[in-house]
Amino acid sequence: MRKKILAANWKMNLTQSEAESYFAAFNSEIGEVDDVEVVIIPSFTTIPALVSASEKMPSIRIGAQNMHWEKSGAFTGEISASMLRALFVKYVILGHSERRALFGETDEIVNRKVRAALEAGLRPIFCIGETLRERDAGKVEEVLSRQVRLGLEGVSQKDLSEIVVAYEPCWAIGTGRTATPAEAEQAHAYVRSILTEISTATVADRIRIQYGGSVKPDNTEELMRQKDIDGALVGGASLDPRSFVRIIRRAEAALK
Ligand code: PGA
């Protein structure tokens, strides 16, 4: 059984004091979380405060939104995997569509980051997904196959099972337009078939594939009931602690 993983991608939102107020509200509502894993992914500057605030909450982990692939050196403005590890970060989002579209990250760059993260003991949340133009042109499978194969090239079988894949169709991110559960499941099943091709059925069966793109409390449960959907990467709806808690509760309800 793959444990579902719900991650809050805050993007470039919330200062440290806003994050602390968020966390206090989240903490007072969340209660016990046993059946799903929860990851909060704030901006870099807020990571240390949230790591210490979450110390007594073993089921809540803190992640990062990006990193550089080199270990150290003259890369002004960048953050390395070991810097994140030193803050007790467990997960790092890599290849988010905003990084690909706005900051020129290619499959090759994403691949370097994935390998560097794994080498440092971080678990990548490896993002893939087609644009609307690609979907309309009937290229969903072609795009997903390329992103998975190139992004995970050279990753060992053992490391592959550490990865979380996030399927986020670009046209659903921040638009309020979610993929239907059937559309999402079809893409997830296809991604799992590619993962089987690059590894084995046993490894591919272990890899969690999150859905992302306008996930809200109202659409969570049905998405989470799909066979190959193993969690959600939530942007906008995770910025309100109560809404993120409701999403977690809906995901738990989908297990019943
Ligand atoms: P959204 O963002 O939930 O606001 O669509 C998801 C993401 O970009 O990870």
PDB file of C-alpha atoms and ligand atoms in Angstrom:
ATOM      1  CA  MET A   1       0.000   0.000   0.000  1.00  0.00           C
ATOM      2  CA  ARG A   2       1.339   3.410  -0.949  1.00  0.00           C
ATOM      3  CA  LYS A   3       0.810   5.950   1.838  1.00  0.00           C
ATOM      4  CA  LYS A   4      -0.878   9.020   0.436  1.00  0.00           C
ATOM      5  CA  ILE A   5       1.158  12.215   0.615  1.00  0.00           C
ATOM      6  CA  LEU A   6      -0.449  15.660   0.842  1.00  0.00           C
ATOM      7  CA  ALA A   7       1.933  18.529   0.230  1.00  0.00           C
ATOM      8  CA  ALA A   8       1.344  22.259   0.577  1.00  0.00           C
ATOM      9  CA  ASN A   9       3.320  24.227  -1.994  1.00  0.00           C
ATOM     10  CA  TRP A  10       3.243  27.772  -0.680  1.00  0.00           C
ATOM     11  CA  LYS A  11       5.206  29.155  -3.635  1.00  0.00           C
ATOM     12  CA  MET A  12       6.417  32.752  -3.019  1.00  0.00           C
ATOM     13  CA  ASN A  13       3.927  33.468  -0.243  1.00  0.00           C
ATOM     14  CA  LEU A  14       3.945  34.032   3.529  1.00  0.00           C
ATOM     15  CA  THR A  15       6.671  35.810   5.470  1.00  0.00           C
ATOM     16  CA  GLN A  16       8.138  34.122   8.529  1.00  0.00           C
ATOM     17  CA  SER A  17       5.659  35.720  10.940  1.00  0.00           C
ATOM     18  CA  GLU A  18       2.724  34.899   8.638  1.00  0.00           C
ATOM     19  CA  ALA A  19       4.010  31.328   8.410  1.00  0.00           C
ATOM     20  CA  GLU A  20       4.182  31.091  12.207  1.00  0.00           C
ATOM     21  CA  SER A  21       0.572  32.252  12.531  1.00  0.00           C
ATOM     22  CA  TYR A  22      -0.438  29.787   9.828  1.00  0.00           C
ATOM     23  CA  PHE A  23       1.314  26.980  11.640  1.00  0.00           C
ATOM     24  CA  ALA A  24      -0.321  27.824  14.955  1.00  0.00           C
ATOM     25  CA  ALA A  25      -3.781  27.688  13.316  1.00  0.00           C
ATOM     26  CA  PHE A  26      -2.887  24.509  11.425  1.00  0.00           C
ATOM     27  CA  ASN A  27      -1.553  22.866  14.564  1.00  0.00           C
ATOM     28  CA  SER A  28      -4.683  23.619  16.559  1.00  0.00           C
ATOM     29  CA  GLU A  29      -6.941  22.043  13.891  1.00  0.00           C
ATOM     30  CA  ILE A  30      -4.957  19.137  12.571  1.00  0.00           C
ATOM     31  CA  GLY A  31      -5.101  16.668  15.472  1.00  0.00           C
ATOM     32  CA  GLU A  32      -3.926  13.110  14.766  1.00  0.00           C
ATOM     33  CA  VAL A  33      -2.620  12.277  11.323  1.00  0.00           C
ATOM     34  CA  ASP A  34      -1.688   8.623  10.974  1.00  0.00           C
ATOM     35  CA  ASP A  35      -2.914   7.353   7.656  1.00  0.00           C
ATOM     36  CA  VAL A  36      -1.460   9.979   5.337  1.00  0.00           C
ATOM     37  CA  GLU A  37       1.812  11.865   5.178  1.00  0.00           C
ATOM     38  CA  VAL A  38       1.751  15.675   5.256  1.00  0.00           C
ATOM     39  CA  VAL A  39       4.472  17.968   3.926  1.00  0.00           C
ATOM     40  CA  ILE A  40       4.530  21.751   4.195  1.00  0.00           C
ATOM     41  CA  ILE A  41       6.749  23.458   1.647  1.00  0.00           C
ATOM     42  CA  PRO A  42       7.379  27.124   2.497  1.00  0.00           C
ATOM     43  CA  SER A  43       9.915  29.590   1.107  1.00  0.00           C
ATOM     44  CA  PHE A  44      13.567  28.980   2.041  1.00  0.00           C
ATOM     45  CA  THR A  45      13.607  31.785   4.610  1.00  0.00           C
ATOM     46  CA  THR A  46      10.794  30.209   6.595  1.00  0.00           C
ATOM     47  CA  ILE A  47      12.111  26.640   6.689  1.00  0.00           C
ATOM     48  CA  PRO A  48      14.044  26.822  10.015  1.00  0.00           C
ATOM     49  CA  ALA A  49      11.089  28.314  11.923  1.00  0.00           C
ATOM     50  CA  LEU A  50       8.714  25.658  10.586  1.00  0.00           C
ATOM     51  CA  VAL A  51      11.139  22.811  11.200  1.00  0.00           C
ATOM     52  CA  SER A  52      11.338  23.781  14.856  1.00  0.00           C
ATOM     53  CA  ALA A  53       7.576  24.412  15.107  1.00  0.00           C
ATOM     54  CA  SER A  54       6.874  20.933  13.686  1.00  0.00           C
ATOM     55  CA  GLU A  55       9.355  19.079  15.897  1.00  0.00           C
ATOM     56  CA  LYS A  56       6.636  17.540  18.050  1.00  0.00           C
ATOM     57  CA  MET A  57       4.530  16.579  15.047  1.00  0.00           C
ATOM     58  CA  PRO A  58       6.117  13.444  13.596  1.00  0.00           C
ATOM     59  CA  SER A  59       3.637  13.114  10.760  1.00  0.00           C
ATOM     60  CA  ILE A  60       4.325  16.629   9.430  1.00  0.00           C
ATOM     61  CA  ARG A  61       7.430  17.165   7.363  1.00  0.00           C
ATOM     62  CA  ILE A  62       8.916  20.322   5.940  1.00  0.00           C
ATOM     63  CA  GLY A  63      10.109  20.570   2.350  1.00  0.00           C
ATOM     64  CA  ALA A  64      11.809  23.032   0.005  1.00  0.00           C
ATOM     65  CA  GLN A  65      10.648  24.362  -3.350  1.00  0.00           C
ATOM     66  CA  ASN A  66      13.889  24.151  -5.313  1.00  0.00           C
ATOM     67  CA  MET A  67      17.675  23.673  -5.072  1.00  0.00           C
ATOM     68  CA  HIS A  68      20.783  23.798  -7.235  1.00  0.00           C
ATOM     69  CA  TRP A  69      22.470  20.612  -8.455  1.00  0.00           C
ATOM     70  CA  GLU A  70      26.042  21.563  -7.542  1.00  0.00           C
ATOM     71  CA  LYS A  71      27.333  20.844  -4.053  1.00  0.00           C
ATOM     72  CA  SER A  72      28.827  24.328  -3.519  1.00  0.00           C
ATOM     73  CA  GLY A  73      30.629  27.073  -5.376  1.00  0.00           C
ATOM     74  CA  ALA A  74      30.160  30.349  -7.228  1.00  0.00           C
ATOM     75  CA  PHE A  75      26.406  30.174  -7.858  1.00  0.00           C
ATOM     76  CA  THR A  76      25.131  33.438  -6.407  1.00  0.00           C
ATOM     77  CA  GLY A  77      21.595  33.192  -5.102  1.00  0.00           C
ATOM     78  CA  GLU A  78      21.402  29.402  -5.132  1.00  0.00           C
ATOM     79  CA  ILE A  79      20.844  26.812  -2.372  1.00  0.00           C
ATOM     80  CA  SER A  80      22.458  23.360  -2.284  1.00  0.00           C
ATOM     81  CA  ALA A  81      21.023  20.009  -1.251  1.00  0.00           C
ATOM     82  CA  SER A  82      23.351  19.779   1.747  1.00  0.00           C
ATOM     83  CA  MET A  83      22.178  23.206   2.967  1.00  0.00           C
ATOM     84  CA  LEU A  84      18.634  21.850   2.948  1.00  0.00           C
ATOM     85  CA  ARG A  85      19.664  18.616   4.651  1.00  0.00           C
ATOM     86  CA  ALA A  86      21.351  20.625   7.369  1.00  0.00           C
ATOM     87  CA  LEU A  87      17.945  22.175   8.132  1.00  0.00           C
ATOM     88  CA  PHE A  88      16.360  18.683   8.407  1.00  0.00           C
ATOM     89  CA  VAL A  89      14.408  19.144   5.207  1.00  0.00           C
ATOM     90  CA  LYS A  90      13.134  15.804   3.812  1.00  0.00           C
ATOM     91  CA  TYR A  91      11.492  16.692   0.499  1.00  0.00           C
ATOM     92  CA  VAL A  92      12.349  19.061  -2.315  1.00  0.00           C
ATOM     93  CA  ILE A  93      10.106  20.027  -5.226  1.00  0.00           C
ATOM     94  CA  LEU A  94      12.030  19.747  -8.497  1.00  0.00           C
ATOM     95  CA  GLY A  95      10.978  20.685 -12.010  1.00  0.00           C
ATOM     96  CA  HIS A  96       7.784  22.466 -11.004  1.00  0.00           C
ATOM     97  CA  SER A  97       6.084  23.806 -14.131  1.00  0.00           C
ATOM     98  CA  GLU A  98       6.668  27.383 -12.950  1.00  0.00           C
ATOM     99  CA  ARG A  99      10.419  26.643 -12.799  1.00  0.00           C
ATOM    100  CA  ARG A 100      10.256  25.085 -16.241  1.00  0.00           C
ATOM    101  CA  ALA A 101       8.161  27.857 -17.805  1.00  0.00           C
ATOM    102  CA  LEU A 102       9.469  30.976 -16.036  1.00  0.00           C
ATOM    103  CA  PHE A 103      13.050  30.042 -15.191  1.00  0.00           C
ATOM    104  CA  GLY A 104      14.062  27.954 -18.176  1.00  0.00           C
ATOM    105  CA  GLU A 105      14.520  24.609 -16.434  1.00  0.00           C
ATOM    106  CA  THR A 106      14.923  21.850 -18.989  1.00  0.00           C
ATOM    107  CA  ASP A 107      14.529  18.093 -18.519  1.00  0.00           C
ATOM    108  CA  GLU A 108      18.322  17.907 -18.340  1.00  0.00           C
ATOM    109  CA  ILE A 109      18.547  20.488 -15.538  1.00  0.00           C
ATOM    110  CA  VAL A 110      15.741  18.786 -13.648  1.00  0.00           C
ATOM    111  CA  ASN A 111      17.575  15.468 -14.008  1.00  0.00           C
ATOM    112  CA  ARG A 112      20.771  16.931 -12.535  1.00  0.00           C
ATOM    113  CA  LYS A 113      18.773  18.250  -9.602  1.00  0.00           C
ATOM    114  CA  VAL A 114      16.979  14.941  -9.038  1.00  0.00           C
ATOM    115  CA  ARG A 115      20.268  13.044  -8.928  1.00  0.00           C
ATOM    116  CA  ALA A 116      21.925  15.628  -6.655  1.00  0.00           C
ATOM    117  CA  ALA A 117      18.973  15.576  -4.263  1.00  0.00           C
ATOM    118  CA  LEU A 118      19.012  11.769  -4.002  1.00  0.00           C
ATOM    119  CA  GLU A 119      22.760  11.737  -3.507  1.00  0.00           C
ATOM    120  CA  ALA A 120      22.330  14.102  -0.563  1.00  0.00           C
ATOM    121  CA  GLY A 121      19.523  12.007   0.962  1.00  0.00           C
ATOM    122  CA  LEU A 122      16.629  14.280  -0.002  1.00  0.00           C
ATOM    123  CA  ARG A 123      13.437  12.946  -1.527  1.00  0.00           C
ATOM    124  CA  PRO A 124      12.503  14.720  -4.756  1.00  0.00           C
ATOM    125  CA  ILE A 125       8.917  15.672  -5.514  1.00  0.00           C
ATOM    126  CA  PHE A 126       9.535  15.419  -9.220  1.00  0.00           C
ATOM    127  CA  CYS A 127       6.982  17.459 -11.206  1.00  0.00           C
ATOM    128  CA  ILE A 128       5.769  16.718 -14.697  1.00  0.00           C
ATOM    129  CA  GLY A 129       2.758  17.744 -16.761  1.00  0.00           C
ATOM    130  CA  GLU A 130       1.635  18.886 -20.171  1.00  0.00           C
ATOM    131  CA  THR A 131       0.523  22.353 -21.310  1.00  0.00           C
ATOM    132  CA  LEU A 132      -2.943  22.979 -22.732  1.00  0.00           C
ATOM    133  CA  ARG A 133      -1.464  23.299 -26.209  1.00  0.00           C
ATOM    134  CA  GLU A 134       0.200  19.886 -25.848  1.00  0.00           C
ATOM    135  CA  ARG A 135      -3.019  18.324 -24.581  1.00  0.00           C
ATOM    136  CA  ASP A 136      -5.048  19.818 -27.442  1.00  0.00           C
ATOM    137  CA  ALA A 137      -2.469  18.466 -29.894  1.00  0.00           C
ATOM    138  CA  GLY A 138      -2.910  14.938 -28.473  1.00  0.00           C
ATOM    139  CA  LYS A 139       0.608  14.899 -27.056  1.00  0.00           C
ATOM    140  CA  VAL A 140      -0.035  14.144 -23.383  1.00  0.00           C
ATOM    141  CA  GLU A 141       1.637  10.723 -23.430  1.00  0.00           C
ATOM    142  CA  GLU A 142       4.547  11.890 -25.546  1.00  0.00           C
ATOM    143  CA  VAL A 143       5.278  14.759 -23.127  1.00  0.00           C
ATOM    144  CA  LEU A 144       4.902  12.684 -19.962  1.00  0.00           C
ATOM    145  CA  SER A 145       7.044   9.879 -21.355  1.00  0.00           C
ATOM    146  CA  ARG A 146       9.817  12.337 -22.288  1.00  0.00           C
ATOM    147  CA  GLN A 147       9.709  14.168 -18.951  1.00  0.00           C
ATOM    148  CA  VAL A 148       9.825  10.931 -16.936  1.00  0.00           C
ATOM    149  CA  ARG A 149      12.532   9.247 -19.000  1.00  0.00           C
ATOM    150  CA  LEU A 150      14.839  12.281 -19.206  1.00  0.00           C
ATOM    151  CA  GLY A 151      14.128  13.567 -15.725  1.00  0.00           C
ATOM    152  CA  LEU A 152      14.882  10.230 -14.085  1.00  0.00           C
ATOM    153  CA  GLU A 153      17.731   9.138 -16.347  1.00  0.00           C
ATOM    154  CA  GLY A 154      20.583   7.515 -14.453  1.00  0.00           C
ATOM    155  CA  VAL A 155      18.606   7.141 -11.203  1.00  0.00           C
ATOM    156  CA  SER A 156      19.167   3.722  -9.586  1.00  0.00           C
ATOM    157  CA  GLN A 157      16.295   1.303  -8.973  1.00  0.00           C
ATOM    158  CA  LYS A 158      16.771   1.754  -5.253  1.00  0.00           C
ATOM    159  CA  ASP A 159      16.607   5.540  -5.485  1.00  0.00           C
ATOM    160  CA  LEU A 160      13.561   5.488  -7.761  1.00  0.00           C
ATOM    161  CA  SER A 161      11.367   4.267  -4.937  1.00  0.00           C
ATOM    162  CA  GLU A 162      12.400   7.330  -2.864  1.00  0.00           C
ATOM    163  CA  ILE A 163      10.942   9.657  -5.458  1.00  0.00           C
ATOM    164  CA  VAL A 164       7.482  11.166  -5.372  1.00  0.00           C
ATOM    165  CA  VAL A 165       6.182  12.077  -8.823  1.00  0.00           C
ATOM    166  CA  ALA A 166       3.743  14.989  -9.074  1.00  0.00           C
ATOM    167  CA  TYR A 167       1.581  14.995 -12.168  1.00  0.00           C
ATOM    168  CA  GLU A 168       0.431  18.586 -12.593  1.00  0.00           C
ATOM    169  CA  PRO A 169      -1.196  19.463 -15.900  1.00  0.00           C
ATOM    170  CA  CYS A 170      -0.081  23.079 -16.495  1.00  0.00           C
ATOM    171  CA  TRP A 171      -3.564  24.131 -17.561  1.00  0.00           C
ATOM    172  CA  ALA A 172      -4.921  23.153 -14.143  1.00  0.00           C
ATOM    173  CA  ILE A 173      -2.356  25.019 -12.025  1.00  0.00           C
ATOM    174  CA  GLY A 174      -3.791  28.111 -10.374  1.00  0.00           C
ATOM    175  CA  THR A 175      -6.643  28.245 -12.900  1.00  0.00           C
ATOM    176  CA  GLY A 176      -9.455  26.737 -10.868  1.00  0.00           C
ATOM    177  CA  ARG A 177      -9.841  24.164 -13.641  1.00  0.00           C
ATOM    178  CA  THR A 178      -9.047  20.721 -12.201  1.00  0.00           C
ATOM    179  CA  ALA A 179      -8.519  17.638 -14.316  1.00  0.00           C
ATOM    180  CA  THR A 180     -11.489  15.316 -13.867  1.00  0.00           C
ATOM    181  CA  PRO A 181     -10.723  12.270 -11.714  1.00  0.00           C
ATOM    182  CA  ALA A 182     -10.892  10.147 -14.897  1.00  0.00           C
ATOM    183  CA  GLU A 183      -8.498  12.425 -16.816  1.00  0.00           C
ATOM    184  CA  ALA A 184      -6.098  12.480 -13.890  1.00  0.00           C
ATOM    185  CA  GLU A 185      -6.271   8.707 -13.357  1.00  0.00           C
ATOM    186  CA  GLN A 186      -5.585   8.069 -17.029  1.00  0.00           C
ATOM    187  CA  ALA A 187      -2.433  10.204 -16.890  1.00  0.00           C
ATOM    188  CA  HIS A 188      -1.308   8.649 -13.599  1.00  0.00           C
ATOM    189  CA  ALA A 189      -1.756   5.103 -14.905  1.00  0.00           C
ATOM    190  CA  TYR A 190       0.236   6.061 -17.975  1.00  0.00           C
ATOM    191  CA  VAL A 191       3.035   7.549 -15.855  1.00  0.00           C
ATOM    192  CA  ARG A 192       3.130   4.364 -13.811  1.00  0.00           C
ATOM    193  CA  SER A 193       3.451   2.333 -17.011  1.00  0.00           C
ATOM    194  CA  ILE A 194       6.484   4.426 -18.019  1.00  0.00           C
ATOM    195  CA  LEU A 195       7.944   3.981 -14.521  1.00  0.00           C
ATOM    196  CA  THR A 196       7.501   0.221 -14.990  1.00  0.00           C
ATOM    197  CA  GLU A 197       9.392   0.418 -18.278  1.00  0.00           C
ATOM    198  CA  ILE A 198      12.337   2.265 -16.749  1.00  0.00           C
ATOM    199  CA  SER A 199      12.411   0.046 -13.633  1.00  0.00           C
ATOM    200  CA  THR A 200      10.310  -2.966 -12.673  1.00  0.00           C
ATOM    201  CA  ALA A 201       6.650  -3.462 -11.845  1.00  0.00           C
ATOM    202  CA  THR A 202       7.579  -3.849  -8.168  1.00  0.00           C
ATOM    203  CA  VAL A 203       9.480  -0.552  -8.040  1.00  0.00           C
ATOM    204  CA  ALA A 204       6.843   1.307 -10.086  1.00  0.00           C
ATOM    205  CA  ASP A 205       4.181  -0.005  -7.762  1.00  0.00           C
ATOM    206  CA  ARG A 206       5.953   1.583  -4.805  1.00  0.00           C
ATOM    207  CA  ILE A 207       6.381   5.053  -6.327  1.00  0.00           C
ATOM    208  CA  ARG A 208       3.811   7.581  -5.178  1.00  0.00           C
ATOM    209  CA  ILE A 209       2.268   9.791  -7.847  1.00  0.00           C
ATOM    210  CA  GLN A 210       0.588  12.953  -6.573  1.00  0.00           C
ATOM    211  CA  TYR A 211      -1.936  14.965  -8.535  1.00  0.00           C
ATOM    212  CA  GLY A 212      -1.601  18.741  -8.582  1.00  0.00           C
ATOM    213  CA  GLY A 213      -3.603  21.551 -10.171  1.00  0.00           C
ATOM    214  CA  SER A 214      -6.462  23.383  -8.437  1.00  0.00           C
ATOM    215  CA  VAL A 215      -6.910  20.750  -5.723  1.00  0.00           C
ATOM    216  CA  LYS A 216      -9.499  22.022  -3.213  1.00  0.00           C
ATOM    217  CA  PRO A 217     -11.378  20.464  -0.298  1.00  0.00           C
ATOM    218  CA  ASP A 218     -14.360  19.810  -2.596  1.00  0.00           C
ATOM    219  CA  ASN A 219     -12.526  17.810  -5.241  1.00  0.00           C
ATOM    220  CA  THR A 220      -9.951  16.025  -3.068  1.00  0.00           C
ATOM    221  CA  GLU A 221     -11.876  12.942  -2.049  1.00  0.00           C
ATOM    222  CA  GLU A 222     -12.883  11.836  -5.526  1.00  0.00           C
ATOM    223  CA  LEU A 223      -9.376  12.403  -6.885  1.00  0.00           C
ATOM    224  CA  MET A 224      -7.842  10.467  -3.990  1.00  0.00           C
ATOM    225  CA  ARG A 225     -10.145   7.522  -4.645  1.00  0.00           C
ATOM    226  CA  GLN A 226      -8.502   6.864  -8.010  1.00  0.00           C
ATOM    227  CA  LYS A 227      -6.289   3.803  -8.090  1.00  0.00           C
ATOM    228  CA  ASP A 228      -3.066   5.494  -9.192  1.00  0.00           C
ATOM    229  CA  ILE A 229      -3.467   8.825  -7.386  1.00  0.00           C
ATOM    230  CA  ASP A 230      -1.363   8.726  -4.236  1.00  0.00           C
ATOM    231  CA  GLY A 231      -1.741  12.215  -2.883  1.00  0.00           C
ATOM    232  CA  ALA A 232      -1.885  15.856  -3.880  1.00  0.00           C
ATOM    233  CA  LEU A 233       0.436  18.806  -4.361  1.00  0.00           C
ATOM    234  CA  VAL A 234      -1.665  21.776  -3.363  1.00  0.00           C
ATOM    235  CA  GLY A 235      -0.880  25.409  -4.161  1.00  0.00           C
ATOM    236  CA  GLY A 236      -3.544  28.087  -3.673  1.00  0.00           C
ATOM    237  CA  ALA A 237      -5.829  26.060  -1.408  1.00  0.00           C
ATOM    238  CA  SER A 238      -2.956  25.267   0.959  1.00  0.00           C
ATOM    239  CA  LEU A 239      -2.412  28.929   1.851  1.00  0.00           C
ATOM    240  CA  ASP A 240      -5.345  28.871   4.243  1.00  0.00           C
ATOM    241  CA  PRO A 241      -4.583  26.457   7.100  1.00  0.00           C
ATOM    242  CA  ARG A 242      -8.236  25.485   7.514  1.00  0.00           C
ATOM    243  CA  SER A 243      -8.602  24.669   3.862  1.00  0.00           C
ATOM    244  CA  PHE A 244      -5.417  22.563   3.889  1.00  0.00           C
ATOM    245  CA  VAL A 245      -6.653  20.692   6.976  1.00  0.00           C
ATOM    246  CA  ARG A 246      -9.950  20.001   5.156  1.00  0.00           C
ATOM    247  CA  ILE A 247      -8.019  18.651   2.183  1.00  0.00           C
ATOM    248  CA  ILE A 248      -6.106  16.297   4.501  1.00  0.00           C
ATOM    249  CA  ARG A 249      -9.390  15.152   6.072  1.00  0.00           C
ATOM    250  CA  ARG A 250     -10.942  14.505   2.638  1.00  0.00           C
ATOM    251  CA  ALA A 251      -7.879  12.464   1.659  1.00  0.00           C
ATOM    252  CA  GLU A 252      -8.225  10.419   4.846  1.00  0.00           C
ATOM    253  CA  ALA A 253     -11.936   9.929   4.093  1.00  0.00           C
ATOM    254  CA  ALA A 254     -11.002   8.509   0.679  1.00  0.00           C
ATOM    255  CA  LEU A 255      -9.185   5.663   2.460  1.00  0.00           C
ATOM    256  CA  LYS A 256     -12.366   4.467   4.136  1.00  0.00           C
TER     257      LYS A 256
HETATM  258  P1  PGA B   1      -2.627  25.177  -7.422  1.00  0.00           P
HETATM  259  O1  PGA B   1      -1.040  24.898  -7.584  1.00  0.00           O
HETATM  260  O2  PGA B   1      -3.144  24.187  -6.418  1.00  0.00           O
HETATM  261  O3  PGA B   1      -2.733  26.585  -6.985  1.00  0.00           O
HETATM  262  O4  PGA B   1      -3.241  24.925  -8.793  1.00  0.00           O
HETATM  263  C1  PGA B   1      -0.512  23.600  -7.566  1.00  0.00           C
HETATM  264  C2  PGA B   1       0.975  23.642  -7.788  1.00  0.00           C
HETATM  265  O5  PGA B   1       1.448  24.477  -8.573  1.00  0.00           O
HETATM  266  O6  PGA B   1       1.741  22.847  -7.191  1.00  0.00           O
END
